[in-house]
C-alpha cells in the first residue's frame, strides 16, 4: 500500500541539472511515487540568482536562503547540484544533522572530503548517494558499490570527461590543432568559458579518486591522483598515434598492484590501439572498463554529462534514498576496510612513446639506445626520419616504470645530438 504523506525534497541549485531534476520530478511525479511507494514533493529550491528566468520551475519554491531550507525540519532528502566545496559541504553536513539524506552530483567535494561526509551521514543515520558525480547518466557507482560487492575489482580504465574526448576526437578526425578543436567545443557548448577543470584533467581526476576508492575499498582523494591534461597534445602526437594504429584519449586509470598491497590512480593522455573498445568512443561520450576477477571485463558507455543525463542519475539516487527512508534503513556507506596505500606515479609501469628532435648524423641512434639501456628501459620499436641536418626519432618502449623513464628523458636532454624531447606519451590498453 502506498503511503499518502509525501516525502519532502529540497533542491540546492537550479542550473542546467537542477532545472532538469525539477522537470522530471514534476512531469513524472506519478511514476516516481509508484516506484518509491510514496509521493515525493519538491518543498523548496535554493538559488543564488532568484530573478533568473527558469522555465517550468515554480516561482513560489525559489529561495535564496539555502541554510534555512535545509534546516526546515520537515525535509527528508536534500539534492545538491550547486557544485564546489563551500557552501556545499556545510549545507550537506547540516542536512545530515537534520536527519535528511543527501543526493549529490558534486564530484569535487566527494573526491576531496568523501570520508568525512560518509562519517557524518553514518553518525546521523542518513544516506549519501552520488551516482551523478562520476559519469552523468552512466551507472558506475552503484554497480561498483553493490553489484560487484562480492567480487574483487583489479582495474578501472575509462574516458570520464566528455569535453576532452570531444576535443581529442576532433583533432583525430579532422586534423585540427588543440586550439581549433577547443574553439569548436566551446561553440557547441561542450566546453565552459573557462575550460581549465576539463582540459587540465581536474574533473577526470576527481572522478578517478571516487572510482578508485569504491573499487578498491580504500580511501583515495583527488590529491592522490596523478594528473595531466591535454593542453600539450599536438597534431603531431595524433599523427604519430595513427601511424602506430592508435588514437589518443584522456584516460582515468585506477589499478590494484599485482601483489595486492597498493593501488594507483592517474589521469593523463594516452595512445590506445584502434582495436580497443575505448578507441571508438567518439565526441562527448564517456565509457569505462571495469576488470574484476569473477566478472571479467565490463564496459559502461553513454552520455557522461549534460542536464538530462545527469538528472537521470540524480533521480535514480533519489528513488533509492526515498525507498530507504520508507523502510527506515540506509544504503551502503563508505567501504575503506582495505586501507591500501596509493603508490606514487614513479612506480607505475607502462609503455611509452617518445618523440625526439635529433641531429641527422651517424651514431645518434646508438647514443640514444645506450641511454635507454643504461636506465633499464627496453626499446620495442624505433622510427627515424631525417632531412637537411635535422631528424626526428620516435621510440616506443616496452613496459617501464615512470621513474625510470623520467631519468632516461633527463639523460637524453643532456646529449648534444638531441635538440629537443618533442613529446612523451604513455601507451595503454594492450
Short mmCIF file of C-alpha atoms in Angstrom, two decimals:
data_model
loop_
_atom_site.label_atom_id
_atom_site.label_comp_id
_atom_site.label_asym_id
_atom_site.label_seq_id
_atom_site.Cartn_x
_atom_site.Cartn_y
_atom_site.Cartn_z
CA UNK A 1 0.00 0.00 0.00
CA UNK A 2 1.31 3.44 -0.94
CA UNK A 3 1.94 5.94 1.82
CA UNK A 4 -0.09 9.10 1.27
CA UNK A 5 2.12 11.54 3.19
CA UNK A 6 4.74 12.78 0.72
CA UNK A 7 8.49 12.65 1.21
CA UNK A 8 9.75 16.22 1.03
CA UNK A 9 12.75 17.13 -1.11
CA UNK A 10 14.91 20.27 -1.00
CA UNK A 11 16.84 21.12 -4.17
CA UNK A 12 20.06 23.12 -3.85
CA UNK A 13 20.88 24.66 -7.22
CA UNK A 14 18.70 25.13 -10.26
CA UNK A 15 21.02 25.48 -13.22
CA UNK A 16 21.08 23.08 -16.15
CA UNK A 17 20.93 19.96 -13.99
CA UNK A 18 18.67 21.34 -11.28
CA UNK A 19 16.13 22.53 -13.84
CA UNK A 20 16.02 19.06 -15.38
CA UNK A 21 15.59 17.47 -11.96
CA UNK A 22 12.65 19.81 -11.33
CA UNK A 23 11.10 19.00 -14.71
CA UNK A 24 11.36 15.23 -14.25
CA UNK A 25 10.05 15.35 -10.69
CA UNK A 26 7.05 17.35 -11.93
CA UNK A 27 6.22 15.51 -15.14
CA UNK A 28 6.89 12.01 -13.80
CA UNK A 29 5.50 12.52 -10.30
CA UNK A 30 3.07 9.59 -10.51
CA UNK A 31 5.69 7.17 -11.82
CA UNK A 32 8.19 8.22 -9.15
CA UNK A 33 5.55 7.75 -6.45
CA UNK A 34 4.70 4.27 -7.74
CA UNK A 35 8.37 3.25 -7.80
CA UNK A 36 9.13 4.67 -4.36
CA UNK A 37 5.91 3.71 -2.57
CA UNK A 38 5.07 7.27 -1.59
CA UNK A 39 4.70 10.61 -3.35
CA UNK A 40 7.67 12.97 -3.41
CA UNK A 41 7.14 16.69 -3.06
CA UNK A 42 9.63 19.37 -4.09
CA UNK A 43 9.47 21.56 -1.00
CA UNK A 44 11.91 24.30 -2.00
CA UNK A 45 14.65 25.29 -4.43
CA UNK A 46 17.65 27.30 -3.24
CA UNK A 47 19.36 29.52 -5.83
CA UNK A 48 21.84 32.39 -5.88
CA UNK A 49 20.06 34.46 -8.55
CA UNK A 50 16.29 34.45 -7.89
CA UNK A 51 15.50 36.82 -10.77
CA UNK A 52 16.84 34.47 -13.43
CA UNK A 53 14.14 33.06 -15.73
CA UNK A 54 13.72 29.31 -15.15
CA UNK A 55 11.13 27.85 -17.48
CA UNK A 56 8.90 25.30 -15.79
CA UNK A 57 10.24 25.99 -12.30
CA UNK A 58 7.54 27.12 -9.82
CA UNK A 59 8.48 30.60 -8.64
CA UNK A 60 6.90 30.02 -5.22
CA UNK A 61 9.51 27.35 -4.47
CA UNK A 62 12.50 29.63 -5.08
CA UNK A 63 14.56 30.88 -2.14
CA UNK A 64 17.99 32.37 -1.69
CA UNK A 65 18.37 31.04 1.86
CA UNK A 66 19.73 27.53 1.34
CA UNK A 67 20.58 27.09 5.01
CA UNK A 68 17.05 27.90 6.15
CA UNK A 69 15.63 25.49 3.56
CA UNK A 70 17.84 22.65 4.77
CA UNK A 71 17.05 23.42 8.42
CA UNK A 72 13.27 23.45 8.00
CA UNK A 73 12.95 20.20 9.90
CA UNK A 74 10.49 18.52 7.55
CA UNK A 75 12.93 17.82 4.71
CA UNK A 76 13.53 14.11 4.03
CA UNK A 77 16.05 14.37 1.19
CA UNK A 78 18.36 17.14 0.03
CA UNK A 79 19.53 17.14 -3.60
CA UNK A 80 22.76 19.14 -4.01
CA UNK A 81 23.72 20.23 -7.53
CA UNK A 82 25.46 23.54 -6.81
CA UNK A 83 29.00 22.11 -7.03
CA UNK A 84 32.21 23.33 -5.46
CA UNK A 85 33.45 22.82 -1.92
CA UNK A 86 31.68 25.55 0.03
CA UNK A 87 28.88 26.22 0.82
CA UNK A 88 28.02 22.73 -0.45
CA UNK A 89 29.94 20.94 2.31
CA UNK A 90 28.31 22.96 5.10
CA UNK A 91 24.85 22.53 3.61
CA UNK A 92 25.27 18.77 3.25
CA UNK A 93 26.52 18.31 6.81
CA UNK A 94 23.66 20.48 8.04
CA UNK A 95 21.22 18.26 6.15
CA UNK A 96 22.64 15.19 7.90
CA UNK A 97 22.33 16.91 11.28
CA UNK A 98 18.65 17.46 10.49
CA UNK A 99 18.20 13.77 9.69
CA UNK A 100 17.89 14.27 5.94
CA UNK A 101 19.62 12.05 3.39
CA UNK A 102 21.60 13.62 0.56
CA UNK A 103 21.86 13.02 -3.18
CA UNK A 104 24.78 14.92 -4.70
CA UNK A 105 26.35 15.45 -8.12
CA UNK A 106 29.38 17.15 -6.55
CA UNK A 107 32.48 15.25 -7.70
CA UNK A 108 34.91 17.88 -6.38
CA UNK A 109 33.55 17.69 -2.85
CA UNK A 110 33.20 13.90 -2.73
CA UNK A 111 36.73 13.45 -4.11
CA UNK A 112 38.20 15.90 -1.60
CA UNK A 113 36.21 15.09 1.54
CA UNK A 114 34.20 11.93 0.94
CA UNK A 115 35.37 10.18 4.11
CA UNK A 116 34.16 12.98 6.38
CA UNK A 117 30.84 13.21 4.54
CA UNK A 118 30.25 9.47 4.83
CA UNK A 119 31.11 9.63 8.53
CA UNK A 120 28.60 12.44 9.07
CA UNK A 121 25.90 10.54 7.18
CA UNK A 122 26.52 7.39 9.27
CA UNK A 123 26.51 9.36 12.52
CA UNK A 124 23.04 10.70 11.78
CA UNK A 125 21.59 7.55 10.19
CA UNK A 126 21.34 9.11 6.74
CA UNK A 127 22.28 8.19 3.19
CA UNK A 128 24.86 9.84 0.93
CA UNK A 129 24.42 8.89 -2.74
CA UNK A 130 26.38 10.45 -5.64
CA UNK A 131 25.96 8.44 -8.83
CA UNK A 132 25.74 11.67 -10.84
CA UNK A 133 29.18 12.79 -9.62
CA UNK A 134 31.10 10.35 -11.81
CA UNK A 135 29.77 9.88 -15.34
CA UNK A 136 26.42 11.54 -15.89
CA UNK A 137 23.76 9.00 -16.79
CA UNK A 138 26.18 6.06 -16.87
CA UNK A 139 25.65 3.81 -13.82
CA UNK A 140 29.07 3.24 -12.27
CA UNK A 141 28.94 3.99 -8.56
CA UNK A 142 26.09 1.62 -7.77
CA UNK A 143 27.46 -1.31 -9.82
CA UNK A 144 30.84 -0.93 -8.10
CA UNK A 145 29.37 -0.38 -4.67
CA UNK A 146 26.60 -3.01 -4.84
CA UNK A 147 26.58 -5.27 -7.91
CA UNK A 148 30.30 -6.08 -7.66
CA UNK A 149 30.44 -6.05 -3.86
CA UNK A 150 31.15 -9.79 -3.84
CA UNK A 151 33.88 -9.59 -6.49
CA UNK A 152 37.44 -8.27 -6.50
CA UNK A 153 37.97 -5.33 -8.85
CA UNK A 154 41.52 -5.02 -10.14
CA UNK A 155 41.32 -2.21 -12.67
CA UNK A 156 39.08 0.65 -13.77
CA UNK A 157 40.02 2.26 -17.08
CA UNK A 158 37.97 4.83 -18.89
CA UNK A 159 37.07 8.09 -20.55
CA UNK A 160 35.23 10.14 -17.94
CA UNK A 161 35.30 13.66 -19.37
CA UNK A 162 33.22 14.48 -22.42
CA UNK A 163 34.85 17.83 -23.21
CA UNK A 164 38.35 16.42 -23.59
CA UNK A 165 37.09 13.42 -25.52
CA UNK A 166 35.33 15.75 -27.97
CA UNK A 167 38.49 17.82 -28.44
CA UNK A 168 40.77 14.81 -28.98
CA UNK A 169 38.22 13.19 -31.29
CA UNK A 170 38.08 16.33 -33.45
CA UNK A 171 41.87 16.51 -33.56
CA UNK A 172 41.91 12.88 -34.70
CA UNK A 173 39.15 13.03 -37.31
CA UNK A 174 39.76 16.49 -38.79
CA UNK A 175 43.48 17.06 -38.27
CA UNK A 176 42.72 20.21 -36.27
CA UNK A 177 45.12 21.55 -33.67
CA UNK A 178 44.24 21.72 -30.00
CA UNK A 179 43.17 25.39 -30.08
CA UNK A 180 40.88 24.89 -33.08
CA UNK A 181 39.24 21.84 -31.53
CA UNK A 182 38.76 23.68 -28.21
CA UNK A 183 37.11 26.59 -30.04
CA UNK A 184 34.67 24.18 -31.69
CA UNK A 185 33.92 22.50 -28.36
CA UNK A 186 33.23 25.92 -26.82
CA UNK A 187 30.97 27.00 -29.68
CA UNK A 188 28.92 23.80 -29.34
CA UNK A 189 28.60 24.17 -25.56
CA UNK A 190 30.79 21.19 -24.68
CA UNK A 191 33.47 23.39 -23.10
CA UNK A 192 32.96 26.06 -20.46
CA UNK A 193 34.13 29.64 -20.96
CA UNK A 194 36.96 28.65 -18.60
CA UNK A 195 37.75 25.05 -19.61
CA UNK A 196 40.59 24.56 -17.13
CA UNK A 197 38.86 21.95 -14.97
CA UNK A 198 38.28 19.79 -18.03
CA UNK A 199 41.35 20.27 -20.22
CA UNK A 200 43.84 20.17 -17.33
CA UNK A 201 42.33 16.94 -16.03
CA UNK A 202 40.93 18.17 -12.68
CA UNK A 203 37.41 16.94 -13.47
CA UNK A 204 38.63 13.50 -14.52
CA UNK A 205 40.98 13.28 -11.52
CA UNK A 206 38.10 13.85 -9.09
CA UNK A 207 36.13 11.09 -10.77
CA UNK A 208 39.15 8.78 -10.71
CA UNK A 209 39.52 9.32 -6.96
CA UNK A 210 35.89 8.40 -6.37
CA UNK A 211 36.06 5.31 -8.58
CA UNK A 212 39.31 4.08 -7.05
CA UNK A 213 38.01 4.46 -3.52
CA UNK A 214 34.86 2.48 -4.25
CA UNK A 215 36.52 -0.15 -6.45
CA UNK A 216 39.36 -0.96 -4.07
CA UNK A 217 37.61 -0.32 -0.73
CA UNK A 218 40.19 2.21 0.34
CA UNK A 219 40.39 5.97 0.79
CA UNK A 220 41.59 7.84 -2.27
CA UNK A 221 41.33 11.63 -2.55
CA UNK A 222 41.94 13.87 -5.52
CA UNK A 223 45.35 14.74 -4.06
CA UNK A 224 46.35 11.08 -4.51
CA UNK A 225 45.62 11.13 -8.24
CA UNK A 226 48.42 11.85 -10.71
CA UNK A 227 47.01 14.37 -13.19
CA UNK A 228 47.99 15.54 -16.66
CA UNK A 229 45.73 17.42 -19.06
CA UNK A 230 45.50 17.55 -22.84
CA UNK A 231 46.78 21.08 -23.49
CA UNK A 232 50.18 19.79 -24.62
CA UNK A 233 48.76 17.22 -27.06
CA UNK A 234 49.65 18.28 -30.61
CA UNK A 235 48.53 17.38 -34.10
CA UNK A 236 51.90 15.65 -34.45
CA UNK A 237 51.07 13.42 -31.46
CA UNK A 238 47.77 12.48 -33.06
CA UNK A 239 49.54 11.71 -36.35
CA UNK A 240 52.14 9.56 -34.56
CA UNK A 241 49.37 7.63 -32.87
CA UNK A 242 47.71 6.97 -36.22
CA UNK A 243 50.96 5.62 -37.64
CA UNK A 244 51.02 3.16 -34.73
CA UNK A 245 47.40 2.13 -35.31
CA UNK A 246 46.33 4.06 -32.22
CA UNK A 247 44.30 7.07 -31.16
CA UNK A 248 44.80 9.47 -28.24
CA UNK A 249 42.36 9.61 -25.32
CA UNK A 250 42.43 11.24 -21.89
CA UNK A 251 42.18 8.21 -19.61
CA UNK A 252 41.38 7.76 -15.95
CA UNK A 253 43.20 4.63 -14.78
CA UNK A 254 42.79 3.08 -11.35
CA UNK A 255 44.71 -0.14 -10.67
CA UNK A 256 45.37 -2.58 -7.89
CA UNK A 257 49.05 -3.59 -7.73
CA UNK A 258 49.91 -7.13 -8.81
CA UNK A 259 50.76 -8.05 -5.22
CA UNK A 260 47.51 -6.53 -3.99
CA UNK A 261 49.32 -4.36 -1.45
CA UNK A 262 48.73 -0.93 -3.01
CA UNK A 263 46.72 0.95 -5.64
CA UNK A 264 47.40 3.67 -8.18
CA UNK A 265 45.13 6.35 -9.62
CA UNK A 266 46.10 8.54 -12.55
CA UNK A 267 44.69 10.72 -15.32
CA UNK A 268 46.67 11.50 -18.45
CA UNK A 269 46.54 11.39 -22.26
CA UNK A 270 47.49 8.02 -23.69
CA UNK A 271 47.68 6.23 -27.02
CA UNK A 272 45.36 3.24 -27.21
CA UNK A 273 45.10 0.73 -30.09
CA UNK A 274 42.23 1.22 -32.53
CA UNK A 275 41.22 -2.35 -31.71
CA UNK A 276 40.43 -1.37 -28.11
CA UNK A 277 36.72 -0.60 -27.49
CA UNK A 278 37.59 2.75 -25.89
CA UNK A 279 39.14 3.91 -29.18
CA UNK A 280 35.69 4.03 -30.78
CA UNK A 281 34.19 6.31 -28.10
CA UNK A 282 33.51 9.49 -30.06
CA UNK A 283 32.65 13.12 -29.42
CA UNK A 284 31.45 13.91 -25.87
CA UNK A 285 30.59 10.36 -24.85
CA UNK A 286 32.12 8.54 -21.88
CA UNK A 287 32.99 4.88 -21.41
CA UNK A 288 34.56 2.94 -18.56
CA UNK A 289 36.07 -0.54 -18.41
CA UNK A 290 35.92 -2.42 -15.12
CA UNK A 291 38.08 -5.53 -14.77
CA UNK A 292 37.31 -7.92 -11.91
CA UNK A 293 38.34 -11.45 -11.01
CA UNK A 294 34.98 -13.17 -11.32
CA UNK A 295 33.00 -10.98 -13.72
CA UNK A 296 35.92 -10.32 -16.07
CA UNK A 297 35.69 -7.22 -18.27
CA UNK A 298 32.62 -4.99 -18.07
CA UNK A 299 32.10 -1.86 -20.16
CA UNK A 300 29.81 1.04 -19.29
CA UNK A 301 29.05 3.53 -22.08
CA UNK A 302 26.85 6.57 -22.58
CA UNK A 303 26.48 10.35 -22.24
CA UNK A 304 28.69 11.45 -19.38
CA UNK A 305 27.38 14.98 -18.90
CA UNK A 306 24.51 17.31 -19.74
CA UNK A 307 21.36 18.33 -17.93
CA UNK A 308 19.05 15.42 -18.73
CA UNK A 309 21.63 12.60 -18.43
CA UNK A 310 22.93 13.90 -15.10
CA UNK A 311 19.39 14.46 -13.82
CA UNK A 312 18.63 10.83 -14.69
CA UNK A 313 21.38 9.70 -12.31
CA UNK A 314 20.20 12.13 -9.62
CA UNK A 315 16.63 10.83 -9.84
CA UNK A 316 17.83 7.23 -9.71
CA UNK A 317 19.58 8.02 -6.44
CA UNK A 318 16.50 9.87 -5.21
CA UNK A 319 14.34 6.79 -5.71
CA UNK A 320 16.85 4.59 -3.85
CA UNK A 321 17.22 7.03 -0.94
CA UNK A 322 13.46 7.52 -0.61
CA UNK A 323 12.91 3.76 -0.55
CA UNK A 324 15.45 3.55 2.25
CA UNK A 325 13.60 6.28 4.13
CA UNK A 326 10.34 4.37 3.92
CA UNK A 327 11.95 1.15 5.17
CA UNK A 328 13.84 3.07 7.90
CA UNK A 329 17.12 1.74 6.58
CA UNK A 330 20.21 3.14 4.90
CA UNK A 331 22.12 2.00 1.86
CA UNK A 332 25.83 1.20 1.55
CA UNK A 333 28.14 3.72 3.14
CA UNK A 334 31.88 4.10 2.83
CA UNK A 335 33.85 0.86 2.48
CA UNK A 336 37.52 1.52 3.22
CA UNK A 337 38.45 -1.61 5.14
CA UNK A 338 41.47 -2.49 2.96
CA UNK A 339 43.33 0.72 3.88
CA UNK A 340 45.61 0.25 0.88
CA UNK A 341 48.25 2.93 0.26
CA UNK A 342 48.26 4.84 -3.02
CA UNK A 343 51.59 4.36 -4.79
CA UNK A 344 53.29 7.38 -6.41
CA UNK A 345 53.31 7.80 -10.16
CA UNK A 346 57.01 6.93 -10.30
CA UNK A 347 56.16 3.31 -9.54
CA UNK A 348 53.57 2.98 -12.31
CA UNK A 349 54.68 0.65 -15.11
CA UNK A 350 53.51 1.21 -18.68
CA UNK A 351 54.73 1.64 -22.26
CA UNK A 352 55.89 4.99 -23.64
CA UNK A 353 56.01 6.79 -26.97
CA UNK A 354 58.86 9.34 -27.07
CA UNK A 355 59.46 11.73 -29.95
CA UNK A 356 62.95 13.29 -30.19
CA UNK A 357 64.35 16.00 -32.44
CA UNK A 358 67.94 14.98 -33.11
CA UNK A 359 70.92 15.83 -35.32
CA UNK A 360 70.87 13.93 -38.60
CA UNK A 361 74.26 12.28 -38.44
CA UNK A 362 75.77 8.84 -37.87
CA UNK A 363 75.80 7.41 -34.35
CA UNK A 364 72.79 9.30 -32.96
CA UNK A 365 70.59 6.23 -32.76
CA UNK A 366 73.35 4.31 -30.97
CA UNK A 367 73.76 7.12 -28.43
CA UNK A 368 70.03 7.26 -27.74
CA UNK A 369 69.77 3.48 -27.45
CA UNK A 370 72.68 3.46 -24.98
CA UNK A 371 70.89 5.97 -22.72
CA UNK A 372 67.77 3.82 -22.65
CA UNK A 373 69.87 0.74 -21.84
CA UNK A 374 71.76 2.48 -19.05
CA UNK A 375 68.49 3.35 -17.32
CA UNK A 376 66.98 -0.11 -17.72
CA UNK A 377 64.32 0.88 -20.25
CA UNK A 378 63.90 -1.63 -23.07
CA UNK A 379 63.11 -0.34 -26.58
CA UNK A 380 60.35 -2.01 -28.58
CA UNK A 381 60.49 -0.07 -31.87
CA UNK A 382 62.36 2.92 -33.35
CA UNK A 383 61.42 5.06 -36.32
CA UNK A 384 63.88 7.65 -37.73
CA UNK A 385 63.38 10.26 -40.40
CA UNK A 386 65.97 12.88 -41.42
CA UNK A 387 66.37 15.86 -43.73
CA UNK A 388 68.77 18.84 -44.07
CA UNK A 389 70.79 18.04 -40.97
CA UNK A 390 67.78 17.57 -38.70
CA UNK A 391 65.94 14.36 -37.87
CA UNK A 392 63.11 13.01 -35.79
CA UNK A 393 63.44 9.85 -33.78
CA UNK A 394 60.36 8.08 -32.42
CA UNK A 395 60.98 5.46 -29.74
CA UNK A 396 58.32 3.12 -28.36
CA UNK A 397 59.41 1.29 -25.22
CA UNK A 398 58.45 -1.95 -23.61
CA UNK A 399 56.81 -1.58 -20.19
CA UNK A 400 58.88 0.50 -17.80
CA UNK A 401 58.42 2.35 -14.51
CA UNK A 402 57.61 6.04 -14.77
CA UNK A 403 60.61 6.93 -12.61
CA UNK A 404 62.97 5.02 -14.92
CA UNK A 405 61.52 6.73 -17.96
CA UNK A 406 61.84 10.16 -16.32
CA UNK A 407 65.53 9.63 -15.57
CA UNK A 408 66.03 8.39 -19.14
CA UNK A 409 64.48 11.54 -20.56
CA UNK A 410 66.65 13.75 -18.35
CA UNK A 411 69.74 11.96 -19.64
CA UNK A 412 68.57 12.31 -23.24
CA UNK A 413 68.20 16.06 -22.80
CA UNK A 414 71.91 16.26 -21.94
CA UNK A 415 73.04 14.69 -25.22
CA UNK A 416 74.47 17.21 -27.68
CA UNK A 417 72.82 15.34 -30.52
CA UNK A 418 69.31 15.62 -29.01
CA UNK A 419 67.83 19.01 -29.89
CA UNK A 420 64.55 18.52 -28.06
CA UNK A 421 62.31 15.92 -26.45
CA UNK A 422 59.30 16.89 -28.52
CA UNK A 423 56.71 14.75 -26.77
CA UNK A 424 56.23 11.90 -24.34
CA UNK A 425 53.01 9.89 -24.20
CA UNK A 426 52.03 6.69 -22.50
CA UNK A 427 50.65 3.73 -24.43
CA UNK A 428 47.78 1.90 -22.74
CA UNK A 429 45.19 -0.73 -23.49
CA UNK A 430 47.49 -3.52 -24.64
#
